[in-house]
Amino acid sequence: MGSVTHLIVSMFAAITLMSEAQYILGVTKDEPSKQYYTTVYIGSAAMMSPVNLLLDLGTNLTWLNCRKIKSLSSLGLITCQSSTCKSIPGNGCDRNTCLYRQPRPLGKNTVVATGRVVQDNATIFTTVGGQPIHIAPSRRFTFSCAVEKYLQGLAPPIAGVLALSPGEFPFWRQMTSAFNVIPKFSLCLPSSRYGYFFMGTPSLGGKKTVPMSSTPLKIDSGKYLISVASIYVDGVPLTLDPSLLEGGAQLSTVVPYTVLQTDIYNALAQSFTLNATNIGMTETLGHAPFKHCFEEGASGKNMDVSVMEIGLPANGKEVKWRFQGANMMVRVSETVICLAFVDGGKKPNESVIIGTHQLQDYLIEFDLSTTQMAFSDPLILHNTNCST
Ligand SMILES: *[C@@H]1O[C@H](CO)[C@@H](O)[C@H](O)[C@H]1NC(C)=O
Ligand SMILES: *[C@@H]1O[C@H](CO)[C@@H](O)[C@H](O)[C@H]1NC(C)=O
Ligand SMILES: *[C@@H]1O[C@H](CO)[C@@H](O)[C@H](O)[C@H]1NC(C)=O
Ligand SMILES: *[C@@H]1O[C@H](CO)[C@@H](O)[C@H](O)[C@H]1NC(C)=O
């Protein structure tokens, strides 16, 4: 058992003692789609319906297929005049019922989900290995109802999108406020099966053995961004036009592989290719969406080609966020591995969008009380990971 498993077990021991202090939800990775979801129980305590919701850092208001709610007795509509309706970005009105227009998080198509804004009670369970074991008191929760066709593109178990944006009404803010805990949440996305989604401050006690570093979060148009000063490969900074990094890097829990502007992608791929060939791999055909793939040849089954670090500001210093091994490469066949990054084109909206293949097996904390993001060392360096 590694240190984070240990840490989580100790946090869990703490939760059963101080049930109001922190909230731990299970995260499931849907393998074919690489989508990550958690389960929220909607409805009154007597008639709760479990609903699986895609984790999305870019969504402002949770929306779901309300047909999943078995009992509508505790469901309430929100009127257009209410302060809740007025403060929801993208709100609308239909015969005094508040409506919400939510851009869909996946895919390029522009269909926008419009649904009624409603309130119902939500209950969360502390989950370990997919098994709910501790229940937090039910709280009123504001979300919107979407019809079935908006679920297109979501993996079959998923019935909506859990809002985790920095806005006023994301799930984490509603819950931390209802439970009166610090406005903070953390993700430990698993590379397979089950991981963790925490709200509030985990009471780590003396057990916090995985070092964490912090950098300021920049909140812009409902997105989480971090400033990137430089990108290093094996300690050497990539030569890049500084304007490329000006906008910072966006964090995403729905983009599966980090997307880089073409020049950044090419610089990274060039360094990687050099090292891969140095250790006996041979470059082979790309494997969509990946452009750089390698036959492992005599190098053996080894994902450790190069180490990438992102240099981030921290109190006038620089901290480095380190990525290596399975966070950098992806296996596409028995003998072929690819650089797990995607070329986003010459002029994308964001030069860097950090996706889930890179975020998995780190503990990542979004602290909106200090507007900082904290990230752990790669858990793999501490012989552990995010899986339960
Ligand atoms: C719904 O949540 C409120 C607190 O927000 C609580 O007082 C109430 O008991 C809950 N109702 C049910 C039916 O669970
Ligand atoms: C979320 O809300 C912010 C304003 O708070 C807005 O700028 C942004 O476009 C919204 N995001 C989406 C996906 O609608
Ligand atoms: C990649 O190559 C550089 C330069 O030859 C070397 O310093 C570095 O250790 C290599 N990285 C790995 C992971 O072998
Ligand atoms: C870039 O942003 C514009 C305006 O927000 C949007 O319409 C467009 O779809 C975005 N492009 C990509 C590739 O995300």
Tab-separated table of C-alpha atoms and ligand atoms in Angstrom:
chain	number	residue	atom	x	y	z
A	1	MET	CA	0.000	0.000	0.000
A	2	GLY	CA	1.469	3.307	-1.082
A	3	SER	CA	1.493	6.557	0.765
A	4	VAL	CA	-1.574	8.103	-0.869
A	5	THR	CA	-3.624	5.027	-0.253
A	6	HIS	CA	-2.424	5.331	3.273
A	7	LEU	CA	-3.220	9.018	3.340
A	8	ILE	CA	-6.685	8.392	1.964
A	9	VAL	CA	-7.375	5.640	4.416
A	10	SER	CA	-6.343	7.951	7.223
A	11	MET	CA	-8.517	10.744	5.798
A	12	PHE	CA	-11.344	8.308	5.665
A	13	ALA	CA	-10.805	7.362	9.267
A	14	ALA	CA	-11.002	11.079	10.047
A	15	ILE	CA	-14.222	11.531	8.101
A	16	THR	CA	-16.124	8.974	10.083
A	17	LEU	CA	-15.134	10.827	13.234
A	18	MET	CA	-15.793	14.363	11.973
A	19	SER	CA	-18.429	13.880	9.350
A	20	GLU	CA	-18.826	17.604	8.606
A	21	ALA	CA	-15.173	18.293	7.948
A	22	GLN	CA	-14.629	16.883	4.495
A	23	TYR	CA	-16.312	15.056	1.690
A	24	ILE	CA	-14.821	12.363	-0.487
A	25	LEU	CA	-16.631	11.157	-3.591
A	26	GLY	CA	-15.550	8.316	-5.816
A	27	VAL	CA	-14.428	9.051	-9.380
A	28	THR	CA	-14.838	6.382	-12.038
A	29	LYS	CA	-12.906	6.306	-15.293
A	30	ASP	CA	-14.968	5.053	-18.213
A	31	GLU	CA	-12.187	3.294	-20.102
A	32	PRO	CA	-13.421	3.333	-23.728
A	33	SER	CA	-14.327	7.039	-23.670
A	34	LYS	CA	-11.676	8.145	-21.115
A	35	GLN	CA	-14.426	10.133	-19.411
A	36	TYR	CA	-14.349	10.642	-15.641
A	37	TYR	CA	-17.537	10.726	-13.614
A	38	THR	CA	-18.826	10.748	-10.092
A	39	THR	CA	-22.204	9.834	-8.612
A	40	VAL	CA	-24.564	12.264	-6.929
A	41	TYR	CA	-27.825	11.083	-5.349
A	42	ILE	CA	-30.726	13.364	-6.302
A	43	GLY	CA	-34.081	13.536	-4.506
A	44	SER	CA	-35.434	13.372	-1.006
A	45	ALA	CA	-33.744	11.048	1.444
A	46	ALA	CA	-36.499	8.445	1.088
A	47	MET	CA	-36.273	8.247	-2.707
A	48	MET	CA	-32.759	9.056	-3.877
A	49	SER	CA	-31.741	8.405	-7.471
A	50	PRO	CA	-28.053	7.893	-8.235
A	51	VAL	CA	-26.964	9.963	-11.241
A	52	ASN	CA	-23.524	9.624	-12.835
A	53	LEU	CA	-22.128	12.980	-13.899
A	54	LEU	CA	-19.122	13.834	-16.065
A	55	LEU	CA	-16.560	15.939	-14.177
A	56	ASP	CA	-16.112	19.202	-16.078
A	57	LEU	CA	-13.955	22.095	-14.896
A	58	GLY	CA	-15.497	24.267	-17.643
A	59	THR	CA	-19.211	23.882	-16.839
A	60	ASN	CA	-20.952	26.613	-14.795
A	61	LEU	CA	-24.155	24.826	-13.794
A	62	THR	CA	-24.663	21.066	-13.448
A	63	TRP	CA	-27.140	19.657	-15.951
A	64	LEU	CA	-28.580	16.180	-16.159
A	65	ASN	CA	-31.296	14.057	-17.668
A	66	CYS	CA	-34.047	14.618	-15.093
A	67	ARG	CA	-35.785	11.409	-16.205
A	68	LYS	CA	-33.166	9.689	-14.051
A	69	ILE	CA	-34.884	11.174	-10.999
A	70	LYS	CA	-37.391	8.577	-9.825
A	71	SER	CA	-39.413	10.785	-7.503
A	72	LEU	CA	-40.184	14.353	-8.495
A	73	SER	CA	-41.803	15.197	-5.163
A	74	SER	CA	-38.915	17.319	-3.900
A	75	LEU	CA	-38.064	18.917	-7.281
A	76	GLY	CA	-38.761	22.651	-7.458
A	77	LEU	CA	-38.666	25.081	-10.382
A	78	ILE	CA	-36.750	28.355	-10.159
A	79	THR	CA	-38.585	31.507	-11.225
A	80	CYS	CA	-37.087	34.093	-13.565
A	81	GLN	CA	-37.301	36.787	-10.880
A	82	SER	CA	-35.301	34.866	-8.303
A	83	SER	CA	-31.806	36.055	-7.461
A	84	THR	CA	-30.582	32.524	-8.211
A	85	CYS	CA	-31.842	32.753	-11.787
A	86	LYS	CA	-30.429	36.242	-12.252
A	87	SER	CA	-26.949	35.198	-11.201
A	88	ILE	CA	-26.655	32.159	-13.472
A	89	PRO	CA	-24.572	32.990	-16.550
A	90	GLY	CA	-26.428	32.085	-19.745
A	91	ASN	CA	-29.861	32.242	-18.111
A	92	GLY	CA	-33.137	32.707	-19.937
A	93	CYS	CA	-36.832	32.759	-19.225
A	94	ASP	CA	-39.853	30.794	-20.396
A	95	ARG	CA	-43.219	31.740	-18.858
A	96	ASN	CA	-41.542	32.634	-15.586
A	97	THR	CA	-39.454	29.462	-15.454
A	98	CYS	CA	-35.722	30.058	-15.338
A	99	LEU	CA	-33.860	28.491	-18.247
A	100	TYR	CA	-30.186	27.764	-18.662
A	101	ARG	CA	-28.240	27.542	-21.906
A	102	GLN	CA	-25.204	25.347	-21.417
A	103	PRO	CA	-22.557	24.946	-24.091
A	104	ARG	CA	-21.756	21.236	-24.247
A	105	PRO	CA	-18.325	20.282	-22.992
A	106	LEU	CA	-17.545	17.605	-25.569
A	107	GLY	CA	-17.093	17.588	-29.300
A	108	LYS	CA	-16.988	20.335	-31.836
A	109	ASN	CA	-20.688	20.527	-32.596
A	110	THR	CA	-22.377	23.624	-31.332
A	111	VAL	CA	-25.664	22.198	-30.045
A	112	VAL	CA	-26.371	23.987	-26.810
A	113	ALA	CA	-28.382	22.298	-24.089
A	114	THR	CA	-31.241	24.473	-22.868
A	115	GLY	CA	-33.145	23.298	-19.854
A	116	ARG	CA	-35.189	24.412	-16.906
A	117	VAL	CA	-33.317	25.392	-13.811
A	118	VAL	CA	-34.520	23.346	-10.852
A	119	GLN	CA	-33.682	22.565	-7.258
A	120	ASP	CA	-33.759	19.227	-5.559
A	121	ASN	CA	-31.973	17.694	-2.639
A	122	ALA	CA	-28.604	16.145	-3.341
A	123	THR	CA	-26.883	13.589	-1.171
A	124	ILE	CA	-23.263	12.593	-1.455
A	125	PHE	CA	-21.671	9.412	-0.290
A	126	THR	CA	-18.109	8.871	0.681
A	127	THR	CA	-17.071	6.061	-1.583
A	128	VAL	CA	-14.178	3.646	-1.390
A	129	GLY	CA	-13.485	1.311	-4.317
A	130	GLY	CA	-16.884	2.086	-5.804
A	131	GLN	CA	-18.738	1.209	-2.591
A	132	PRO	CA	-20.628	3.997	-0.792
A	133	ILE	CA	-19.799	3.807	2.902
A	134	HIS	CA	-20.616	7.117	4.524
A	135	ILE	CA	-23.479	9.493	3.867
A	136	ALA	CA	-23.396	13.297	4.135
A	137	PRO	CA	-26.635	15.116	5.026
A	138	SER	CA	-28.898	15.947	2.087
A	139	ARG	CA	-28.713	19.562	0.837
A	140	ARG	CA	-30.655	21.714	-1.639
A	141	PHE	CA	-28.874	21.761	-4.973
A	142	THR	CA	-29.490	23.921	-8.058
A	143	PHE	CA	-29.003	22.366	-11.503
A	144	SER	CA	-30.776	22.186	-14.819
A	145	CYS	CA	-32.686	19.486	-16.637
A	146	ALA	CA	-31.518	18.460	-20.081
A	147	VAL	CA	-33.278	16.141	-22.462
A	148	GLU	CA	-31.854	12.832	-23.632
A	149	LYS	CA	-30.442	14.048	-26.948
A	150	TYR	CA	-27.981	16.350	-25.190
A	151	LEU	CA	-26.336	13.308	-23.663
A	152	GLN	CA	-24.970	12.396	-27.088
A	153	GLY	CA	-21.194	11.929	-26.839
A	154	LEU	CA	-21.300	11.000	-23.164
A	155	ALA	CA	-20.396	7.426	-22.204
A	156	PRO	CA	-23.467	5.197	-21.552
A	157	PRO	CA	-23.278	5.247	-17.728
A	158	ILE	CA	-23.197	9.083	-17.677
A	159	ALA	CA	-26.437	11.098	-17.496
A	160	GLY	CA	-25.207	14.681	-17.288
A	161	VAL	CA	-22.364	17.028	-16.460
A	162	LEU	CA	-21.139	18.035	-13.005
A	163	ALA	CA	-20.185	21.719	-12.966
A	164	LEU	CA	-16.762	22.343	-11.430
A	165	SER	CA	-16.075	25.802	-12.912
A	166	PRO	CA	-14.824	28.702	-10.791
A	167	GLY	CA	-18.252	30.419	-11.132
A	168	GLU	CA	-21.018	31.062	-8.620
A	169	PHE	CA	-23.058	27.856	-8.984
A	170	PRO	CA	-20.751	24.931	-9.644
A	171	PHE	CA	-21.419	21.815	-7.591
A	172	TRP	CA	-18.322	22.179	-5.385
A	173	ARG	CA	-19.247	25.760	-4.426
A	174	GLN	CA	-22.862	24.894	-3.617
A	175	MET	CA	-21.764	21.973	-1.470
A	176	THR	CA	-18.852	23.613	0.362
A	177	SER	CA	-21.146	26.533	1.113
A	178	ALA	CA	-24.033	24.290	2.263
A	179	PHE	CA	-21.673	22.315	4.505
A	180	ASN	CA	-19.851	25.457	5.592
A	181	VAL	CA	-16.380	24.198	4.681
A	182	ILE	CA	-13.526	26.000	2.949
A	183	PRO	CA	-14.178	26.569	-0.804
A	184	LYS	CA	-11.729	24.039	-2.061
A	185	PHE	CA	-11.832	20.774	-4.010
A	186	SER	CA	-9.235	18.249	-5.132
A	187	LEU	CA	-9.075	15.575	-7.781
A	188	CYS	CA	-7.099	12.366	-7.869
A	189	LEU	CA	-7.973	11.036	-11.342
A	190	PRO	CA	-7.182	7.328	-11.646
A	191	SER	CA	-5.427	5.838	-14.665
A	192	SER	CA	-7.886	2.982	-14.298
A	193	ARG	CA	-11.084	2.272	-12.385
A	194	TYR	CA	-11.758	4.368	-9.270
A	195	GLY	CA	-10.180	7.534	-7.909
A	196	TYR	CA	-11.199	10.423	-5.660
A	197	PHE	CA	-12.892	13.818	-5.695
A	198	PHE	CA	-12.537	15.721	-2.411
A	199	MET	CA	-14.356	18.825	-1.187
A	200	GLY	CA	-13.175	20.968	1.707
A	201	THR	CA	-9.861	20.563	3.466
A	202	PRO	CA	-8.798	17.004	3.950
A	203	SER	CA	-7.564	16.651	7.529
A	204	LEU	CA	-4.243	15.175	6.675
A	205	GLY	CA	-2.827	15.023	10.148
A	206	GLY	CA	0.790	13.920	10.132
A	207	LYS	CA	0.204	11.506	7.261
A	208	LYS	CA	0.734	13.852	4.327
A	209	THR	CA	3.763	12.240	2.816
A	210	VAL	CA	3.424	13.224	-0.834
A	211	PRO	CA	4.944	16.696	-1.356
A	212	MET	CA	2.702	19.321	-2.934
A	213	SER	CA	3.627	22.566	-4.746
A	214	SER	CA	1.389	25.546	-5.460
A	215	THR	CA	0.986	28.138	-8.169
A	216	PRO	CA	-1.589	30.930	-8.563
A	217	LEU	CA	-4.731	30.096	-10.496
A	218	LYS	CA	-5.895	32.553	-13.101
A	219	ILE	CA	-9.638	32.552	-13.560
A	220	ASP	CA	-10.717	33.772	-16.974
A	221	SER	CA	-14.140	33.416	-18.670
A	222	GLY	CA	-15.063	30.576	-16.359
A	223	LYS	CA	-11.826	28.658	-17.010
A	224	TYR	CA	-8.980	27.596	-14.728
A	225	LEU	CA	-5.599	28.639	-16.083
A	226	ILE	CA	-2.054	28.534	-14.735
A	227	SER	CA	0.835	30.710	-15.916
A	228	VAL	CA	3.576	28.818	-17.686
A	229	ALA	CA	7.041	30.394	-17.696
A	230	SER	CA	8.802	27.648	-19.617
A	231	ILE	CA	8.661	24.020	-20.632
A	232	TYR	CA	11.683	21.809	-20.016
A	233	VAL	CA	12.598	18.466	-21.469
A	234	ASP	CA	15.236	16.637	-19.454
A	235	GLY	CA	16.090	19.920	-17.768
A	236	VAL	CA	16.604	21.909	-20.969
A	237	PRO	CA	14.042	24.626	-21.788
A	238	LEU	CA	12.321	24.309	-25.149
A	239	THR	CA	13.096	27.242	-27.422
A	240	LEU	CA	9.704	28.875	-27.905
A	241	ASP	CA	8.372	32.268	-28.933
A	242	PRO	CA	7.479	33.669	-25.459
A	243	SER	CA	4.149	35.012	-26.756
A	244	LEU	CA	3.009	31.411	-27.147
A	245	LEU	CA	2.999	30.927	-23.384
A	246	GLU	CA	1.441	34.304	-22.538
A	247	GLY	CA	-2.110	33.012	-22.250
A	248	GLY	CA	-1.105	30.298	-19.777
A	249	ALA	CA	-2.322	26.721	-19.742
A	250	GLN	CA	-5.941	25.723	-19.273
A	251	LEU	CA	-6.813	22.687	-17.136
A	252	SER	CA	-9.428	20.281	-18.435
A	253	THR	CA	-11.042	17.123	-17.098
A	254	VAL	CA	-12.731	16.389	-20.445
A	255	VAL	CA	-9.835	16.727	-22.909
A	256	PRO	CA	-8.169	13.285	-22.860
A	257	TYR	CA	-4.687	14.279	-24.085
A	258	THR	CA	-2.942	17.612	-23.631
A	259	VAL	CA	-3.372	19.810	-26.686
A	260	LEU	CA	-0.425	22.007	-27.667
A	261	GLN	CA	-0.118	24.770	-30.225
A	262	THR	CA	1.839	23.449	-33.236
A	263	ASP	CA	5.184	25.118	-32.460
A	264	ILE	CA	5.121	23.910	-28.851
A	265	TYR	CA	4.072	20.457	-29.968
A	266	ASN	CA	6.864	20.269	-32.536
A	267	ALA	CA	9.556	21.389	-30.089
A	268	LEU	CA	8.434	18.769	-27.569
A	269	ALA	CA	8.146	16.024	-30.183
A	270	GLN	CA	11.603	16.798	-31.524
A	271	SER	CA	13.254	16.399	-28.117
A	272	PHE	CA	11.323	13.214	-27.470
A	273	THR	CA	12.149	11.693	-30.824
A	274	LEU	CA	15.833	12.354	-30.245
A	275	ASN	CA	15.801	10.567	-26.891
A	276	ALA	CA	13.615	7.731	-28.146
A	277	THR	CA	15.988	6.955	-30.983
A	278	ASN	CA	18.952	7.303	-28.623
A	279	ILE	CA	17.580	4.528	-26.453
A	280	GLY	CA	16.955	2.205	-29.414
A	281	MET	CA	13.368	2.985	-30.418
A	282	THR	CA	12.481	3.619	-34.034
A	283	GLU	CA	9.963	6.174	-35.161
A	284	THR	CA	6.954	4.637	-36.854
A	285	LEU	CA	3.691	5.861	-38.385
A	286	GLY	CA	1.484	8.135	-36.342
A	287	HIS	CA	-1.603	6.655	-34.726
A	288	ALA	CA	-4.426	9.222	-34.680
A	289	PRO	CA	-4.706	11.469	-32.765
A	290	PHE	CA	-0.978	10.995	-32.041
A	291	LYS	CA	1.650	12.109	-34.556
A	292	HIS	CA	4.784	10.669	-32.931
A	293	CYS	CA	4.913	6.948	-32.289
A	294	PHE	CA	7.784	4.563	-31.708
A	295	GLU	CA	8.524	0.866	-32.100
A	296	GLU	CA	10.086	-0.070	-28.799
A	297	GLY	CA	12.523	-2.492	-30.458
A	298	ALA	CA	15.456	-3.395	-28.250
A	299	SER	CA	14.675	-0.651	-25.706
A	300	GLY	CA	12.367	-3.010	-23.816
A	301	LYS	CA	8.958	-2.123	-22.390
A	302	ASN	CA	9.895	1.269	-21.108
A	303	MET	CA	7.754	4.394	-21.147
A	304	ASP	CA	10.604	6.493	-19.690
A	305	VAL	CA	11.813	8.343	-22.731
A	306	SER	CA	12.189	11.868	-21.365
A	307	VAL	CA	10.975	13.935	-18.446
A	308	MET	CA	8.944	17.060	-19.173
A	309	GLU	CA	8.602	19.824	-16.604
A	310	ILE	CA	6.406	22.892	-16.722
A	311	GLY	CA	7.922	25.909	-14.971
A	312	LEU	CA	5.272	27.743	-12.928
A	313	PRO	CA	5.455	30.912	-10.818
A	314	ALA	CA	5.375	30.541	-7.025
A	315	ASN	CA	6.090	33.546	-4.774
A	316	GLY	CA	8.741	35.016	-7.048
A	317	LYS	CA	10.339	31.612	-7.544
A	318	GLU	CA	9.699	28.913	-10.073
A	319	VAL	CA	8.214	25.531	-9.252
A	320	LYS	CA	8.382	22.692	-11.710
A	321	TRP	CA	5.523	20.343	-12.404
A	322	ARG	CA	7.102	17.094	-13.462
A	323	PHE	CA	5.618	14.640	-15.993
A	324	GLN	CA	7.190	11.355	-16.976
A	325	GLY	CA	6.565	7.776	-18.050
A	326	ALA	CA	2.900	6.879	-18.390
A	327	ASN	CA	1.849	10.552	-18.155
A	328	MET	CA	3.890	11.301	-21.261
A	329	MET	CA	3.426	8.209	-23.418
A	330	VAL	CA	0.521	5.994	-24.351
A	331	ARG	CA	0.679	2.390	-25.534
A	332	VAL	CA	-1.262	1.837	-28.766
A	333	SER	CA	-0.180	-1.745	-29.447
A	334	GLU	CA	2.016	-4.523	-28.083
A	335	THR	CA	5.211	-2.902	-29.364
A	336	VAL	CA	4.285	0.706	-30.183
A	337	ILE	CA	4.079	3.684	-27.837
A	338	CYS	CA	3.158	7.246	-28.786
A	339	LEU	CA	3.817	10.685	-27.365
A	340	ALA	CA	0.492	11.303	-25.567
A	341	PHE	CA	0.006	14.869	-26.791
A	342	VAL	CA	-2.080	16.323	-29.589
A	343	ASP	CA	-1.128	19.028	-32.071
A	344	GLY	CA	-3.775	21.746	-31.666
A	345	GLY	CA	-2.881	23.686	-34.830
A	346	LYS	CA	-1.174	27.018	-35.442
A	347	LYS	CA	-3.791	29.301	-33.888
A	348	PRO	CA	-5.824	27.508	-31.253
A	349	ASN	CA	-7.806	29.476	-28.644
A	350	GLU	CA	-5.469	28.180	-25.945
A	351	SER	CA	-1.816	27.321	-26.590
A	352	VAL	CA	-1.881	24.631	-23.922
A	353	ILE	CA	-4.844	22.645	-22.599
A	354	ILE	CA	-3.688	20.127	-20.016
A	355	GLY	CA	-5.823	17.004	-20.389
A	356	THR	CA	-6.587	13.987	-18.240
A	357	HIS	CA	-3.828	11.637	-19.459
A	358	GLN	CA	-1.372	14.144	-17.983
A	359	LEU	CA	-3.462	14.915	-14.853
A	360	GLN	CA	-4.030	11.326	-13.822
A	361	ASP	CA	-2.143	9.966	-10.834
A	362	TYR	CA	-1.497	13.396	-9.329
A	363	LEU	CA	-3.372	14.910	-6.426
A	364	ILE	CA	-4.555	18.303	-7.760
A	365	GLU	CA	-6.146	20.819	-5.440
A	366	PHE	CA	-8.197	23.840	-6.548
A	367	ASP	CA	-8.200	26.239	-3.631
A	368	LEU	CA	-10.617	29.073	-4.359
A	369	SER	CA	-10.059	30.572	-0.908
A	370	THR	CA	-6.529	31.555	-1.959
A	371	THR	CA	-6.939	31.162	-5.765
A	372	GLN	CA	-4.086	28.695	-5.892
A	373	MET	CA	-3.672	25.331	-7.507
A	374	ALA	CA	-1.603	22.747	-5.690
A	375	PHE	CA	-0.201	19.658	-7.392
A	376	SER	CA	1.579	16.676	-5.938
A	377	ASP	CA	4.749	15.003	-7.069
A	378	PRO	CA	3.953	12.279	-9.597
A	379	LEU	CA	2.401	9.699	-7.244
A	380	ILE	CA	4.224	6.999	-9.129
A	381	LEU	CA	7.509	8.332	-7.671
A	382	HIS	CA	6.043	7.489	-4.265
A	383	ASN	CA	4.992	4.007	-5.377
A	384	THR	CA	1.324	4.847	-5.376
A	385	ASN	CA	-1.389	6.193	-7.659
A	386	CYS	CA	-4.947	7.540	-7.566
A	387	SER	CA	-6.655	4.169	-8.001
A	388	THR	CA	-8.412	2.632	-5.051
B	1	LIG	C1	-33.199	18.941	1.812
B	1	LIG	O1	-32.089	19.770	2.203
B	1	LIG	C2	-32.373	20.657	3.260
B	1	LIG	C3	-31.140	21.493	3.530
B	1	LIG	O2	-30.701	22.151	2.359
B	1	LIG	C4	-32.748	19.871	4.490
B	1	LIG	O3	-33.093	20.745	5.537
B	1	LIG	C5	-33.950	18.987	4.170
B	1	LIG	O4	-34.211	18.154	5.273
B	1	LIG	C6	-33.671	18.099	2.964
B	1	LIG	N1	-34.881	17.396	2.623
B	1	LIG	C7	-34.916	16.088	2.379
B	1	LIG	C8	-36.274	15.554	2.035
B	1	LIG	O5	-33.945	15.351	2.423
B	2	LIG	C1	-19.220	30.453	-17.391
B	2	LIG	O1	-19.450	31.713	-16.800
B	2	LIG	C2	-18.537	32.723	-17.159
B	2	LIG	C3	-18.923	33.986	-16.418
B	2	LIG	O2	-19.032	33.741	-15.072
B	2	LIG	C4	-18.548	32.945	-18.668
B	2	LIG	O3	-17.574	33.895	-19.027
B	2	LIG	C5	-18.266	31.631	-19.376
B	2	LIG	O4	-18.374	31.802	-20.769
B	2	LIG	C6	-19.245	30.562	-18.913
B	2	LIG	N1	-18.817	29.292	-19.487
B	2	LIG	C7	-19.609	28.543	-20.227
B	2	LIG	C8	-19.029	27.284	-20.748
B	2	LIG	O5	-20.750	28.873	-20.478
B	3	LIG	C1	17.280	12.102	-22.799
B	3	LIG	O1	18.466	12.568	-23.394
B	3	LIG	C2	19.203	13.492	-22.617
B	3	LIG	C3	20.359	13.994	-23.437
B	3	LIG	O2	21.019	12.941	-24.102
B	3	LIG	C4	19.631	12.833	-21.309
B	3	LIG	O3	20.284	13.781	-20.501
B	3	LIG	C5	18.400	12.328	-20.593
B	3	LIG	O4	18.760	11.623	-19.430
B	3	LIG	C6	17.571	11.420	-21.471
B	3	LIG	N1	16.371	11.098	-20.767
B	3	LIG	C7	16.111	9.873	-20.365
B	3	LIG	C8	14.826	9.717	-19.578
B	3	LIG	O5	16.817	8.918	-20.621
B	4	LIG	C1	-12.435	29.268	-30.125
B	4	LIG	O1	-13.273	30.211	-29.499
B	4	LIG	C2	-14.376	30.604	-30.280
B	4	LIG	C3	-15.110	31.728	-29.557
B	4	LIG	O2	-15.155	31.494	-28.172
B	4	LIG	C4	-15.274	29.380	-30.517
B	4	LIG	O3	-16.386	29.723	-31.310
B	4	LIG	C5	-14.474	28.305	-31.218
B	4	LIG	O4	-15.246	27.125	-31.347
B	4	LIG	C6	-13.216	27.987	-30.434
B	4	LIG	N1	-12.378	27.078	-31.195
B	4	LIG	C7	-11.931	25.936	-30.704
B	4	LIG	C8	-11.053	25.141	-31.601
B	4	LIG	O5	-12.205	25.557	-29.568
